Coordinates of N, CA and C in Angstrom, one line a residue:
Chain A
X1 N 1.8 2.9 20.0 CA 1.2 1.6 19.9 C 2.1 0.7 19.1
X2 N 1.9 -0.6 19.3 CA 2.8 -1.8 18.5 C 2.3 -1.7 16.7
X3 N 3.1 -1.8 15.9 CA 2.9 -1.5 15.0 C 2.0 -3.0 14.2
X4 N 1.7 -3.2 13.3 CA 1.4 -4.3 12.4 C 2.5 -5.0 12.2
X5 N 2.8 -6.6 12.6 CA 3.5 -7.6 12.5 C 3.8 -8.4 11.3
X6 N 4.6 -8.4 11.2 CA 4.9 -9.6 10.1 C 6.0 -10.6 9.7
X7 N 5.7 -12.0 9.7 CA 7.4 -12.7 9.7 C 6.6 -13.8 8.6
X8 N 8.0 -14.5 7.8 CA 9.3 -13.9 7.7 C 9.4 -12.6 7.4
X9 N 10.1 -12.2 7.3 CA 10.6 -11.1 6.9 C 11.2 -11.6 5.1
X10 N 12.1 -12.6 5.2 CA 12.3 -13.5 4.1 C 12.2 -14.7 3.3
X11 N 11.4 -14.8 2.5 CA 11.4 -16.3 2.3 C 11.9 -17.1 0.9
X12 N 12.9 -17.7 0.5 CA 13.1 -18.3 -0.5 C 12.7 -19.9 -0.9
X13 N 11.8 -19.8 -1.7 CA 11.3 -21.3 -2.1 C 11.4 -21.7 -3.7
X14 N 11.4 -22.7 -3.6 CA 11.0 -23.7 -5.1 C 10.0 -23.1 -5.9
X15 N 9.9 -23.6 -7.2 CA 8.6 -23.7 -7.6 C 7.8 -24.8 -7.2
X16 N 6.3 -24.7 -6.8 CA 5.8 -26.2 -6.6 C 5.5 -26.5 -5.0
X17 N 6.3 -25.9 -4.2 CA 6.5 -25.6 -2.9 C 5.3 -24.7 -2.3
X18 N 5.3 -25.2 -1.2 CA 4.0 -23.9 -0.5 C 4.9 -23.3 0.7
X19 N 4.2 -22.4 1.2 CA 4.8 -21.4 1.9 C 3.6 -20.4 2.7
X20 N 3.8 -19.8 4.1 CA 2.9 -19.3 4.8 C 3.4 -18.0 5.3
X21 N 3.0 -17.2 5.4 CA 2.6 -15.4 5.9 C 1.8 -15.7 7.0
X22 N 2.9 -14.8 8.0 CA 1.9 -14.7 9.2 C 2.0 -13.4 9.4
X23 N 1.0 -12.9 10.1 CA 0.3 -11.4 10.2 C -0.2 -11.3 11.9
X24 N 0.4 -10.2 13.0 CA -0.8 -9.9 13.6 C -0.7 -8.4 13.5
X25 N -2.2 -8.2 13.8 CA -2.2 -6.5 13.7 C -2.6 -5.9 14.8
X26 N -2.7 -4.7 14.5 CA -2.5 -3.7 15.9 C -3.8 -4.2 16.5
X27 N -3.6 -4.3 18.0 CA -4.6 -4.6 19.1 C -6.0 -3.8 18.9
X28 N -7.2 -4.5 18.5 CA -8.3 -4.1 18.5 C -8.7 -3.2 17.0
X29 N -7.8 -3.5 16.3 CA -8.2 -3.4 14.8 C -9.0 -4.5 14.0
X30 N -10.2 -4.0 13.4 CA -11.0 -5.4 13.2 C -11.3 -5.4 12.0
X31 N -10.6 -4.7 10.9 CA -10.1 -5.0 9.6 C -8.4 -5.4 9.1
X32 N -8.3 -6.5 8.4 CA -6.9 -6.9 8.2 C -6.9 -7.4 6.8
X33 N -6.1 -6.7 6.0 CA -5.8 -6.6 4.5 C -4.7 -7.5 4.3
X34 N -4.9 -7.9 3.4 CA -3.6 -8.6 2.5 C -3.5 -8.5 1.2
X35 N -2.2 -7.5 0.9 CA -1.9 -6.9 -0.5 C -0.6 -7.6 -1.0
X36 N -0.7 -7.8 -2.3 CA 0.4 -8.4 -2.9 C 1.0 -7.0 -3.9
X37 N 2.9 -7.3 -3.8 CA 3.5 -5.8 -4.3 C 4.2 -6.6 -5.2
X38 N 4.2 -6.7 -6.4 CA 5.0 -7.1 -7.1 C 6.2 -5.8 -7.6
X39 N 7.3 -6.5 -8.1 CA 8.2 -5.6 -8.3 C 8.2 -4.5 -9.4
X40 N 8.0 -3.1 -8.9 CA 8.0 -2.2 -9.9 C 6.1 -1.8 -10.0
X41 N 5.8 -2.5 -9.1 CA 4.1 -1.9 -9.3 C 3.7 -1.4 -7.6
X42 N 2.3 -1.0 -7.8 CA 1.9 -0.8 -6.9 C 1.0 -1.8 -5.8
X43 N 0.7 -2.1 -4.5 CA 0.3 -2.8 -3.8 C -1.2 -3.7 -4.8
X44 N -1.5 -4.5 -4.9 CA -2.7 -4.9 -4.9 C -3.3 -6.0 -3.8
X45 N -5.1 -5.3 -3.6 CA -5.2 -6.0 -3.1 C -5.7 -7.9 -3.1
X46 N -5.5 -8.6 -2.2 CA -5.8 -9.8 -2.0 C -6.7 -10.4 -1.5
X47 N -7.0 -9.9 -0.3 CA -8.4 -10.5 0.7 C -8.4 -9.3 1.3
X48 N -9.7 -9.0 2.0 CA -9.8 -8.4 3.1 C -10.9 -8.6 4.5
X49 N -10.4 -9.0 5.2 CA -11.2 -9.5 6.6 C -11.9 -8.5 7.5
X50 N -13.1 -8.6 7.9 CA -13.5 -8.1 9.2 C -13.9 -8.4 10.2
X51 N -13.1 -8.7 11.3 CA -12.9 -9.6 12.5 C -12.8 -11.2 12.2
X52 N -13.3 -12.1 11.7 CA -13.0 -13.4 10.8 C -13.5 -13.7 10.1
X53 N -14.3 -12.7 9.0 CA -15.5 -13.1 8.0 C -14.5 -11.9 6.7
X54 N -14.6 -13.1 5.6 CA -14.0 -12.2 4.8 C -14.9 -11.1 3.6
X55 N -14.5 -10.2 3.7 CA -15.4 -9.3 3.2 C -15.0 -9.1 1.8
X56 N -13.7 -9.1 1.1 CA -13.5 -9.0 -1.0 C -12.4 -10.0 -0.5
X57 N -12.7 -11.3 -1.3 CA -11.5 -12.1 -2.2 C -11.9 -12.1 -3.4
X58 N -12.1 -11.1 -4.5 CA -12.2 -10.8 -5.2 C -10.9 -11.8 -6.1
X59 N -10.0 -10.8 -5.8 CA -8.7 -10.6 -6.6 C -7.7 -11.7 -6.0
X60 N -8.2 -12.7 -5.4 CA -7.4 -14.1 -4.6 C -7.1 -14.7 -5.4
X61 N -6.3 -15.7 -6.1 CA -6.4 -16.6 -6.6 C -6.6 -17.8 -6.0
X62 N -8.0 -18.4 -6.0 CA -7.9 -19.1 -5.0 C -7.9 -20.8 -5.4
X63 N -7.2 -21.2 -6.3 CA -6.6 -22.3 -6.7 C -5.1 -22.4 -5.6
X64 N -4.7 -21.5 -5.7 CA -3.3 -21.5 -4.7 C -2.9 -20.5 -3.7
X65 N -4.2 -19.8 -3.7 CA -4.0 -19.1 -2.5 C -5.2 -19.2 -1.1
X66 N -4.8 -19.5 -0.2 CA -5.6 -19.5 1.2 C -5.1 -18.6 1.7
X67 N -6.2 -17.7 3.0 CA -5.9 -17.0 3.8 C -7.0 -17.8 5.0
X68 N -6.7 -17.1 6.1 CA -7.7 -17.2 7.5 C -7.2 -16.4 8.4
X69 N -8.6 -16.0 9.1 CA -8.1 -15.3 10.3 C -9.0 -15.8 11.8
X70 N -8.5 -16.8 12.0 CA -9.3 -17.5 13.2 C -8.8 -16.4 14.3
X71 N -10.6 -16.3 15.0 CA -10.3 -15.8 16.1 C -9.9 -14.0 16.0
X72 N -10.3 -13.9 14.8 CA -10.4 -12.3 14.2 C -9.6 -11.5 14.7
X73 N -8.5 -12.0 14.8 CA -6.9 -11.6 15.5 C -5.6 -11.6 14.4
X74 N -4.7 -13.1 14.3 CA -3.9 -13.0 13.6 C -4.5 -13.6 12.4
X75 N -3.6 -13.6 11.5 CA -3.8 -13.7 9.9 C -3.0 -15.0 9.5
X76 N -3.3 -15.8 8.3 CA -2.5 -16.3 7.9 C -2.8 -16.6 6.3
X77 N -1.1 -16.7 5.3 CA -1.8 -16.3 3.8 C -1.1 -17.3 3.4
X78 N -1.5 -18.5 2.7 CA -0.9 -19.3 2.2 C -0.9 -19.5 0.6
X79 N 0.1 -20.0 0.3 CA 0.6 -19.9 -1.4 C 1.0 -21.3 -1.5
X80 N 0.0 -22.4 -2.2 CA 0.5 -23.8 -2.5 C -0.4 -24.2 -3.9
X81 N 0.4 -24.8 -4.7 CA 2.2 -24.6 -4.9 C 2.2 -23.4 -5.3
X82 N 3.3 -23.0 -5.4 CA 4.0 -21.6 -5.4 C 4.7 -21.7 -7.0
X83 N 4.1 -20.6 -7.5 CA 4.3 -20.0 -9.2 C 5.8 -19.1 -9.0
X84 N 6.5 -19.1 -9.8 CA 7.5 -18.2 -9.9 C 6.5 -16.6 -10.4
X85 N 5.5 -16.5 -11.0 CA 5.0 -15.3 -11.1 C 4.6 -14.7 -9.2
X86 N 4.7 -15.5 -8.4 CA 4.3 -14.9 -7.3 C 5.4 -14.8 -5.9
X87 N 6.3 -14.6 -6.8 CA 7.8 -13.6 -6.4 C 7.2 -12.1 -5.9
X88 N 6.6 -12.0 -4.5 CA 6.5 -10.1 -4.5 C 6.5 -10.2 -3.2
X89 N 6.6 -9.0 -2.9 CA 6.3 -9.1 -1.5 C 4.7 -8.9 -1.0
X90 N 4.8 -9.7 0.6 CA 3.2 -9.6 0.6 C 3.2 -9.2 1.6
X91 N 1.9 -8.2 1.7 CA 2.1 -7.2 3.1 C 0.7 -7.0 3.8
X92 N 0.5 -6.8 5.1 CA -0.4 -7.3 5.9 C -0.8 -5.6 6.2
X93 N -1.9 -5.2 6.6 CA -2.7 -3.7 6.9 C -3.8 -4.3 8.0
X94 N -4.0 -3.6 8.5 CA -5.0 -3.7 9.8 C -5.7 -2.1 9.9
X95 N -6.7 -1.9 10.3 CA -7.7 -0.7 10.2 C -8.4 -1.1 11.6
X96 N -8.9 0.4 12.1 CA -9.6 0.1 13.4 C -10.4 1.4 13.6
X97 N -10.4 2.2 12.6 CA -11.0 3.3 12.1 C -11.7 4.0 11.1
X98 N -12.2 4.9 10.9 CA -12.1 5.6 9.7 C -11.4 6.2 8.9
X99 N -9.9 6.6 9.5 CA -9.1 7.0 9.0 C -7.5 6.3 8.3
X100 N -8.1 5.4 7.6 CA -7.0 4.8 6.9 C -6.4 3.9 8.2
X101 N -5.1 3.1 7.3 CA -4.7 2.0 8.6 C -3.1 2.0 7.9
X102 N -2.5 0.7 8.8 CA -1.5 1.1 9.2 C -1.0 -0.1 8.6
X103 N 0.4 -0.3 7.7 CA 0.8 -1.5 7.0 C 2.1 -2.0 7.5
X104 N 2.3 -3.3 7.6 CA 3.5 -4.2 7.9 C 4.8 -3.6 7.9
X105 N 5.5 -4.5 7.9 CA 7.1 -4.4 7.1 C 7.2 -5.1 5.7
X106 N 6.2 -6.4 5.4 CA 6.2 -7.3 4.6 C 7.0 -8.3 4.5
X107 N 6.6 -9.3 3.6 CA 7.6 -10.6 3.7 C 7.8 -10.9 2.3
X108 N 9.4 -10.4 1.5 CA 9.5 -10.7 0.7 C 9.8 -11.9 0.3
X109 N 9.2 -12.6 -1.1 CA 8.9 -13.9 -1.4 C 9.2 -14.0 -2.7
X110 N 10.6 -15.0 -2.7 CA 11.1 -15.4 -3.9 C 11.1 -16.8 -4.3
X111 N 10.3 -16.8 -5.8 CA 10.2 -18.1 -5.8 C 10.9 -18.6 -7.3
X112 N 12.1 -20.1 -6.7 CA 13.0 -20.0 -7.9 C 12.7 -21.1 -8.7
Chain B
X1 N -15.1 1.1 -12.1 CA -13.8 1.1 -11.4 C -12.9 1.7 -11.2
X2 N -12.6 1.9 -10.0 CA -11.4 3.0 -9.7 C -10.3 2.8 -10.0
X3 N -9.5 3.9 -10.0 CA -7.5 3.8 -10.8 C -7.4 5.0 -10.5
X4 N -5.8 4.2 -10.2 CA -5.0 5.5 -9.8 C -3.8 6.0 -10.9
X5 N -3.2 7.0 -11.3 CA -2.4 7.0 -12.5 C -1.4 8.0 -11.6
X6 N 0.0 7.6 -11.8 CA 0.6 8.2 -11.4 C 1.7 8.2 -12.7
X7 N 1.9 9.8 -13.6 CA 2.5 9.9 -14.8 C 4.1 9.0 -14.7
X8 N 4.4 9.8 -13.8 CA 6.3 9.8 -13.4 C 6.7 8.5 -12.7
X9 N 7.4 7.8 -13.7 CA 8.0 6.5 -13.0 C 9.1 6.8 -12.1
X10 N 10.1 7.5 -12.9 CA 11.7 8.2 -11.7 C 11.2 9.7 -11.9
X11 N 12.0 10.7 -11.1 CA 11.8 11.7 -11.2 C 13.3 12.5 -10.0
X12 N 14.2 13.1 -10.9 CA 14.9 13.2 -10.4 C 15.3 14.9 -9.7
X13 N 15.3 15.0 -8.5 CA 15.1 16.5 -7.7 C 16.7 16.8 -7.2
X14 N 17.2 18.0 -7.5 CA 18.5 18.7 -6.5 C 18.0 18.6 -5.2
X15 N 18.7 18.5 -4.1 CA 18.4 18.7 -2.9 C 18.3 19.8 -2.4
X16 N 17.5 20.5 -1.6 CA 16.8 21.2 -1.3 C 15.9 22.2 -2.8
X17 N 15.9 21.8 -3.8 CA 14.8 22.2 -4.6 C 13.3 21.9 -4.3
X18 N 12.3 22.4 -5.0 CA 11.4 21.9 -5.0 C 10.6 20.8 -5.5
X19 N 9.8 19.9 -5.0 CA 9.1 18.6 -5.5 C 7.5 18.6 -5.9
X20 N 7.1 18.0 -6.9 CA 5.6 18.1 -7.0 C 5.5 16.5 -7.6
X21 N 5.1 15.8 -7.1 CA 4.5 14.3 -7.7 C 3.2 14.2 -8.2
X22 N 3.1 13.9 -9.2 CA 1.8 14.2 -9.9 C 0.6 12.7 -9.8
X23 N -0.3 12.8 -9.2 CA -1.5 11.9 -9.2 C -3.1 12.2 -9.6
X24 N -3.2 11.4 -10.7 CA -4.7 11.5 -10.8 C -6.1 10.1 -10.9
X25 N -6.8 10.3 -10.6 CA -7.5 9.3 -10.1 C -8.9 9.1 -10.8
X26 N -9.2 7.8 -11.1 CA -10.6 7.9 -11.6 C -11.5 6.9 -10.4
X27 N -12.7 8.0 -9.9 CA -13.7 7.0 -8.8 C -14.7 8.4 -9.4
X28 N -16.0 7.1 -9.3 CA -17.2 7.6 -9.3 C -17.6 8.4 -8.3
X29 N -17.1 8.6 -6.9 CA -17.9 9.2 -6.0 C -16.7 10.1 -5.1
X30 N -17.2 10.5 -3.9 CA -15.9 11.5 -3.4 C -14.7 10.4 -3.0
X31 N -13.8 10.5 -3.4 CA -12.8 9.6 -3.3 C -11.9 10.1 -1.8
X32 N -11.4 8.8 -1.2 CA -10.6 9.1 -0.1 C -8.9 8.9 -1.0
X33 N -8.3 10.1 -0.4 CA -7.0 9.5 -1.4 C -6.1 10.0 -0.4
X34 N -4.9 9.4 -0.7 CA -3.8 8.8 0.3 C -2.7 8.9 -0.2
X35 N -1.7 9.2 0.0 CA -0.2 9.3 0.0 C 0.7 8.2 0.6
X36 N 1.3 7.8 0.8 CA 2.2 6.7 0.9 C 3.9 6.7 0.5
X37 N 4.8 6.9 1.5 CA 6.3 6.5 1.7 C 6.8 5.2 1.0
X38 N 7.6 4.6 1.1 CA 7.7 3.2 0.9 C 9.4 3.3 0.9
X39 N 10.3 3.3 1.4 CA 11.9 3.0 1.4 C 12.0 1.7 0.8
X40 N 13.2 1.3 0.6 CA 14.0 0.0 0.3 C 13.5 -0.9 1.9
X41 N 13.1 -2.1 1.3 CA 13.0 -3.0 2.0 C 11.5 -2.5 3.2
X42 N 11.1 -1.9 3.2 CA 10.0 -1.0 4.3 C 8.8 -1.4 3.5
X43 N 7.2 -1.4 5.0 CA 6.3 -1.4 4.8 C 6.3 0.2 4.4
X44 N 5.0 0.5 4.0 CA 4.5 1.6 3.7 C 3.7 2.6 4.6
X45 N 4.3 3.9 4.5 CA 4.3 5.0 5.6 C 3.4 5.8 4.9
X46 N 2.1 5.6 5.8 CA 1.2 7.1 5.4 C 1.8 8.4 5.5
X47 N 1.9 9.3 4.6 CA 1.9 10.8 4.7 C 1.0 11.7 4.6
X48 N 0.2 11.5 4.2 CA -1.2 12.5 4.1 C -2.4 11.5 3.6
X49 N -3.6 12.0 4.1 CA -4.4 11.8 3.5 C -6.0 13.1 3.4
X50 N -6.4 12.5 2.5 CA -7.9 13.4 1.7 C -9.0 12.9 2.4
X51 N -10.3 12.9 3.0 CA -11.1 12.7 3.4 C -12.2 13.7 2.6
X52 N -12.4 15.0 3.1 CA -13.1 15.9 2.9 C -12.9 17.1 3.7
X53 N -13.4 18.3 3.4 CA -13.3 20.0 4.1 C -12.0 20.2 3.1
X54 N -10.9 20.9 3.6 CA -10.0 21.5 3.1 C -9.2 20.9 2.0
X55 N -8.9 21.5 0.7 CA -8.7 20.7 0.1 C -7.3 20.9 0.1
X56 N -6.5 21.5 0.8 CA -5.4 21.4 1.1 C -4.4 20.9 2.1
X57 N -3.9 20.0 2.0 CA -3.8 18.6 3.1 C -2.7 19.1 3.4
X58 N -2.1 18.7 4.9 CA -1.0 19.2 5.6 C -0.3 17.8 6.1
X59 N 0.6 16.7 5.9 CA 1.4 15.9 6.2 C 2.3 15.6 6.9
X60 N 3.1 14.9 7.3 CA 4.2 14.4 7.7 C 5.7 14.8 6.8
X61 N 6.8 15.3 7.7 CA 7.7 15.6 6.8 C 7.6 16.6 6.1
X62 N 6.8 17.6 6.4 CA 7.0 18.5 5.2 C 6.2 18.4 4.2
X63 N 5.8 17.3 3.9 CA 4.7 17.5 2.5 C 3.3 18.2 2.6
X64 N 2.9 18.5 2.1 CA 1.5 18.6 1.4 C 0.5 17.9 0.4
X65 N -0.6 18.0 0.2 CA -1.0 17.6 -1.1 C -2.5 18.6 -1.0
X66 N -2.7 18.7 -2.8 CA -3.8 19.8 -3.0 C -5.0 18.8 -3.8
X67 N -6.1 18.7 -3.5 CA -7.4 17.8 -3.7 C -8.0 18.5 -4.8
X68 N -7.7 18.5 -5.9 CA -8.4 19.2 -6.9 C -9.6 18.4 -7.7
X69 N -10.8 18.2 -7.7 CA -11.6 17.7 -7.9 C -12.2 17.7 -9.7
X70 N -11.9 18.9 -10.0 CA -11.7 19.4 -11.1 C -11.1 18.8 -12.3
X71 N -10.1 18.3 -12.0 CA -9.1 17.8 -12.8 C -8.9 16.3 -12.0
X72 N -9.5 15.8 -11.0 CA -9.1 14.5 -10.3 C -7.6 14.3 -10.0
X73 N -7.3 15.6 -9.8 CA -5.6 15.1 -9.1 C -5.2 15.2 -7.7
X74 N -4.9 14.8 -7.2 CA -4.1 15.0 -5.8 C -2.7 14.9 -5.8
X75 N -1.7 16.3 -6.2 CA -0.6 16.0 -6.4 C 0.1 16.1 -5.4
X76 N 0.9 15.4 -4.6 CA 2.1 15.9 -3.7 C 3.3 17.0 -3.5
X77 N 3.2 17.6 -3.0 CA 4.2 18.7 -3.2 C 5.2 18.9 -1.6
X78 N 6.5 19.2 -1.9 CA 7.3 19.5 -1.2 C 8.2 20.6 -1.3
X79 N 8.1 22.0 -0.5 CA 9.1 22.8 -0.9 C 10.4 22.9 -1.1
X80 N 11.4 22.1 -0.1 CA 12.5 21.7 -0.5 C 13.0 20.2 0.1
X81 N 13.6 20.0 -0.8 CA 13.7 18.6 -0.7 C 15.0 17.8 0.1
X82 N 15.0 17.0 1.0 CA 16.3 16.7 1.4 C 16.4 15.2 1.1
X83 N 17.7 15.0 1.3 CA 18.4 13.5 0.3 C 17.6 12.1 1.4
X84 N 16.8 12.3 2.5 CA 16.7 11.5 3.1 C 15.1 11.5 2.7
X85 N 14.0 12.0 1.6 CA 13.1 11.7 1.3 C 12.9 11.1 -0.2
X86 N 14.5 10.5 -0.4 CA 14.8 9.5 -1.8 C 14.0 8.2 -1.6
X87 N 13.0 7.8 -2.0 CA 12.5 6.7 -1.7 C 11.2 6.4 -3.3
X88 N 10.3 5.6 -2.8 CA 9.1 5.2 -3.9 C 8.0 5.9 -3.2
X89 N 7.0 6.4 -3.5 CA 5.8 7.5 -3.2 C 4.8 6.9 -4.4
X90 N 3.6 6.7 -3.6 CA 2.4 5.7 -4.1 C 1.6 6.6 -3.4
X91 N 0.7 6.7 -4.4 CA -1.1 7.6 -4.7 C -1.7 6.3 -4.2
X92 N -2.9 6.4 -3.4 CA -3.4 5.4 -3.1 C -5.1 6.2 -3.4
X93 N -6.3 5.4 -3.5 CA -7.6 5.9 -3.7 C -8.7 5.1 -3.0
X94 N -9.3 5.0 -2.5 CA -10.7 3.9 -1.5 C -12.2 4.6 -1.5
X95 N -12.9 3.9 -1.1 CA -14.1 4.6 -1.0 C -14.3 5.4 0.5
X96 N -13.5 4.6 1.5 CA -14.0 5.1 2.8 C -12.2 5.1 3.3
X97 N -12.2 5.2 4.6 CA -11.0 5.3 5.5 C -10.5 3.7 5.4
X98 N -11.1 2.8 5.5 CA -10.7 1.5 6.1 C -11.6 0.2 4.9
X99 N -11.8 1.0 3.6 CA -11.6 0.1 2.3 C -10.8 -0.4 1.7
X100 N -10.5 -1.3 1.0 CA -9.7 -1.4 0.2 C -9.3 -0.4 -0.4
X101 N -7.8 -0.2 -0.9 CA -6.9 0.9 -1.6 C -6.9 0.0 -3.3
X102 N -6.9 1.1 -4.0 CA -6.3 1.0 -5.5 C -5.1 1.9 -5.7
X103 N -4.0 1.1 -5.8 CA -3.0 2.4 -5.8 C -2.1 2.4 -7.0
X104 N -1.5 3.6 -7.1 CA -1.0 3.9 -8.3 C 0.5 2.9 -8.5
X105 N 1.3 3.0 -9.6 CA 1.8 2.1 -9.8 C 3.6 3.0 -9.1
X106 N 3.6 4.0 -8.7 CA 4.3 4.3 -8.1 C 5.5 5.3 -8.9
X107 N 6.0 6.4 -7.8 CA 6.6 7.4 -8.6 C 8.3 7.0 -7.6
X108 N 9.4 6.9 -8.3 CA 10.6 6.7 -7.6 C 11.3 8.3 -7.5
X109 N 11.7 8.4 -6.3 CA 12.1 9.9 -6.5 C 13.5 9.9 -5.9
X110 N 14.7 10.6 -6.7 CA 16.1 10.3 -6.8 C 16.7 11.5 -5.9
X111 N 17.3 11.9 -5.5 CA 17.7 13.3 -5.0 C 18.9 13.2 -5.3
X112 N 19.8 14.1 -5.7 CA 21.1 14.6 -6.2 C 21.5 16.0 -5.1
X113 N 23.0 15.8 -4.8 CA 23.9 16.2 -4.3 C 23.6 17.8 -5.0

């Protein structure tokens, strides 16, 4: 099966600047994660969706960060304005089971 | 709240020696725990994971991991090591299969010639 999607792949911006993550996940998975990796740590998570209702934005910042997932399909994670602390890479997971799920390539995000 | 502790930040192995990556975890209840790949520039590769029954998990590649409840560890083990499993290896912990993960902060593992 098609793996979990993700572009850019690269992105270099300003500070001050916004910038968008796009995500689709594996066909008929109806959970979709979004974890932020900063450098030298381990994933944390960000939001997490179940078909288009979000289930923990706990840990979002949500002064500058939006996500959505219209249509309980693709994803989208937006970062406006953009902090130089939120330089990491950010990576998309999709679940369609009980047994754990399957993660991106990611889109690393450097902000100068 | 759950946490994952993973002691070893680098940890440097001969090739074809033996590996053991050390993880331990703090969750209130039976914990689902997970293993994770991660190369340069790469999403993240499941290699095993814990559910429940055996507490001795059988993976991808060669690895293993042992569910000790006892001590809350799930350490990774590999009997011999080859230069193409040099990468970052992350403990992951959830309540169920398809929760959110809390994962460890990550063990770098080097292999030498």
């Amino acid at each position: 099966e098609a793996g979990v999607a993700q572009s850019p792949r690269y992105k270099i911006i300003e500070k001050r600047q916004s910038v968008a993550f796009w995500c689709n996940p594996i066909s008929g998975h109806a959970t979709l994660y979004w974890y932020q990796q900063i450098l030298g740590q381990g994933p944390k998570l960000l939001i997490q969706f179940q078909n288009n209702g979000v289930v923990d934005d706990s840990q979002l910042p949500k002064d500058r960060f939006s996500a959505e997932r219209l249509k309980g399909v693709d994803s989208t994670l937006k970062i406006q304005p953009a902090k130089l602390e939120d330089s990491a890479v950010y990576l998309c997971a999709s679940s369609g089971d009980r047994h754990g799920y399957t993660f991106g390539s990611g889109t690393r995000l450097t902000v100068v | 709240a759950q946490s994952v502790t993973q002691p070893d930040i680098h940890i440097t192995v001969s090739e074809g020696a033996s590996l053991e990556l050390r993880c331990n975890y703090s969750y209130g209840a039976t914990p689902y725990l997970f293993w994770y790949v991660q190369s340069p520039g790469q999403g993240l590769q499941l290699l095993l994971k814990y559910f429940s029954g055996d507490t001795l998990v059988q993976g991808i590649k060669g690895f293993e991991a042992e569910f000790k409840r006892s001590q809350s560890s799930f350490n990774l083990r590999k009997p011999s090591v080859h230069w193409s499993d040099a990468a970052e290896y992350f403990c992951a912990v959830g309540r169920s299969g398809y929760s959110t993960l809390t994962f460890g902060k990550g063990t770098m593992l080097l292999v030498s010639p």
